[in-house]
Coordinates of C-alpha atoms in Angstrom, one line a residue:
M1 CA 164.9 -0.9 80.5
I2 CA 162.1 -2.7 82.4
A3 CA 160.7 0.7 83.6
T4 CA 160.9 2.1 80.1
R5 CA 159.1 -0.9 78.7
R6 CA 156.5 -0.8 81.4
M7 CA 155.7 2.9 80.8
N8 CA 155.6 2.2 77.0
D9 CA 153.1 -0.5 77.7
L10 CA 151.1 1.9 79.8
T11 CA 151.3 4.5 77.1
T12 CA 150.2 2.0 74.5
I13 CA 147.3 1.0 76.6
H14 CA 146.4 4.7 77.2
D15 CA 146.5 5.4 73.5
E16 CA 144.0 2.5 72.9
Y17 CA 141.9 3.6 75.9
D18 CA 141.8 7.2 74.7
F19 CA 140.7 6.1 71.2
L20 CA 137.8 4.1 72.7
E21 CA 134.5 5.3 74.2
G22 CA 132.1 4.1 76.9
D23 CA 131.6 0.4 76.9
D24 CA 134.7 -0.3 74.9
R25 CA 136.8 1.3 77.6
Y26 CA 135.1 -1.0 80.1
R27 CA 135.9 -4.0 77.9
L28 CA 139.5 -2.9 77.7
L29 CA 139.8 -2.7 81.5
V30 CA 138.1 -6.1 81.8
D31 CA 140.6 -7.5 79.3
L32 CA 143.5 -6.0 81.3
G33 CA 142.1 -7.6 84.5
R34 CA 141.9 -11.0 82.8
G35 CA 145.6 -10.7 82.1
L36 CA 146.5 -10.4 85.8
E37 CA 148.7 -13.2 87.2
P38 CA 146.3 -15.6 89.1
M39 CA 146.3 -15.1 92.9
P40 CA 145.7 -18.3 94.8
D41 CA 142.6 -18.2 96.9
A42 CA 144.6 -19.0 100.0
L43 CA 146.2 -15.6 99.8
K44 CA 142.8 -13.8 99.7
T45 CA 142.6 -13.1 103.4
D46 CA 141.6 -10.3 105.7
A47 CA 145.4 -9.5 106.0
T48 CA 145.7 -8.9 102.2
L49 CA 142.4 -7.1 101.8
V50 CA 142.7 -3.5 100.7
R51 CA 140.5 -1.3 102.9
G52 CA 138.2 1.3 101.5
C53 CA 137.4 -0.4 98.2
S54 CA 133.7 -1.0 97.3
A55 CA 134.8 -4.2 95.6
A56 CA 137.0 -6.7 97.4
V57 CA 140.6 -6.1 96.4
W58 CA 143.5 -8.2 97.7
V59 CA 147.2 -7.4 97.3
Y60 CA 150.0 -9.8 98.3
P61 CA 153.6 -8.6 98.0
T62 CA 156.6 -10.9 97.6
L63 CA 160.3 -10.0 97.6
R64 CA 162.2 -11.7 94.8
D65 CA 165.7 -13.0 95.2
D66 CA 167.0 -10.0 93.1
G67 CA 165.4 -7.5 95.6
R68 CA 162.5 -6.6 93.4
L69 CA 158.9 -6.5 94.7
H70 CA 156.3 -8.6 92.9
F71 CA 152.7 -8.2 93.7
L72 CA 149.8 -10.6 93.3
A73 CA 146.5 -8.9 93.2
D74 CA 142.9 -9.7 92.5
S75 CA 139.4 -8.4 92.9
N76 CA 135.9 -9.8 92.7
A77 CA 134.9 -7.0 90.2
H78 CA 136.1 -7.3 86.6
I79 CA 136.6 -3.5 86.0
T80 CA 138.4 -3.2 89.3
K81 CA 140.8 -5.9 88.2
G82 CA 141.6 -3.8 85.1
I83 CA 142.4 -0.8 87.3
I84 CA 144.6 -3.1 89.4
A85 CA 146.4 -4.1 86.3
L86 CA 147.1 -0.5 85.4
V87 CA 148.5 0.2 88.9
L88 CA 150.7 -2.9 88.7
L89 CA 152.1 -1.9 85.4
T90 CA 153.7 1.1 87.1
V91 CA 155.3 -0.9 90.0
Q92 CA 155.6 -4.6 89.2
D93 CA 159.0 -6.2 89.6
R94 CA 160.8 -3.0 90.6
T95 CA 163.0 -2.4 93.6
A96 CA 161.5 -0.8 96.7
A97 CA 163.5 2.4 95.9
E98 CA 162.2 2.5 92.4
I99 CA 158.6 2.1 93.6
M100 CA 159.0 4.9 96.2
A101 CA 160.3 7.1 93.4
T102 CA 157.4 6.3 91.0
D103 CA 154.6 8.8 90.5
I104 CA 151.9 6.2 90.3
E105 CA 149.1 8.7 90.3
G106 CA 150.8 10.7 87.6
A107 CA 151.2 7.6 85.5
L108 CA 147.5 6.9 85.8
A109 CA 146.4 10.5 85.4
P110 CA 146.1 10.4 81.6
F111 CA 143.4 7.7 82.0
A112 CA 141.2 10.1 83.9
L113 CA 139.6 7.2 85.6
G114 CA 137.7 9.4 88.1
A115 CA 135.9 11.0 85.1
Q116 CA 135.3 7.8 83.3
L117 CA 134.2 5.5 86.1
S118 CA 131.9 5.9 89.1
S119 CA 133.4 6.9 92.4
N120 CA 132.6 3.4 93.7
R121 CA 135.0 1.9 91.1
T122 CA 137.9 4.3 91.8
Q123 CA 137.6 5.1 95.6
G124 CA 140.0 2.3 96.5
I125 CA 142.8 3.2 94.1
P126 CA 144.5 5.6 96.6
N127 CA 144.3 2.9 99.3
M128 CA 145.9 0.3 97.0
I129 CA 148.6 2.8 96.0
A130 CA 149.2 3.6 99.7
L131 CA 149.5 -0.1 100.5
I132 CA 152.1 -0.6 97.7
R133 CA 154.1 2.4 98.9
E134 CA 153.9 1.2 102.5
T135 CA 155.2 -2.2 101.4
A136 CA 158.1 -0.6 99.4
A137 CA 158.9 1.7 102.4
R138 CA 159.5 -1.4 104.6
Y139 CA 162.1 -2.7 102.1
V140 CA 164.0 0.6 101.4

């Protein structure tokens, strides 16, 4: 049920994103980023920094008592925070096995972020996804 709801959320967001153009798409991403769960500054360290991003991006995984992974993430760039929010919609609060089975890139493909945003804004997405998968792999 959680996975279905999450994908429905992603579909709803894509429908709105697809309807919008230019600056309105940027505003939607910024709004999504504002909705991220706050990440304490103490967790924004070199160890949680995602390499290869033009903006600073931090990801901190936690394992919940029920075996699900929960990620705190943040960036110093507003649009990048929105991209992070999209990525997290595909994996947040899932088991490691569910995350490993999730086609994150496929879920994000309808947004065509590479065509909409500069390569500087999207170059770190694969690294963030790889970090999430590596984290999940440690718990499988």
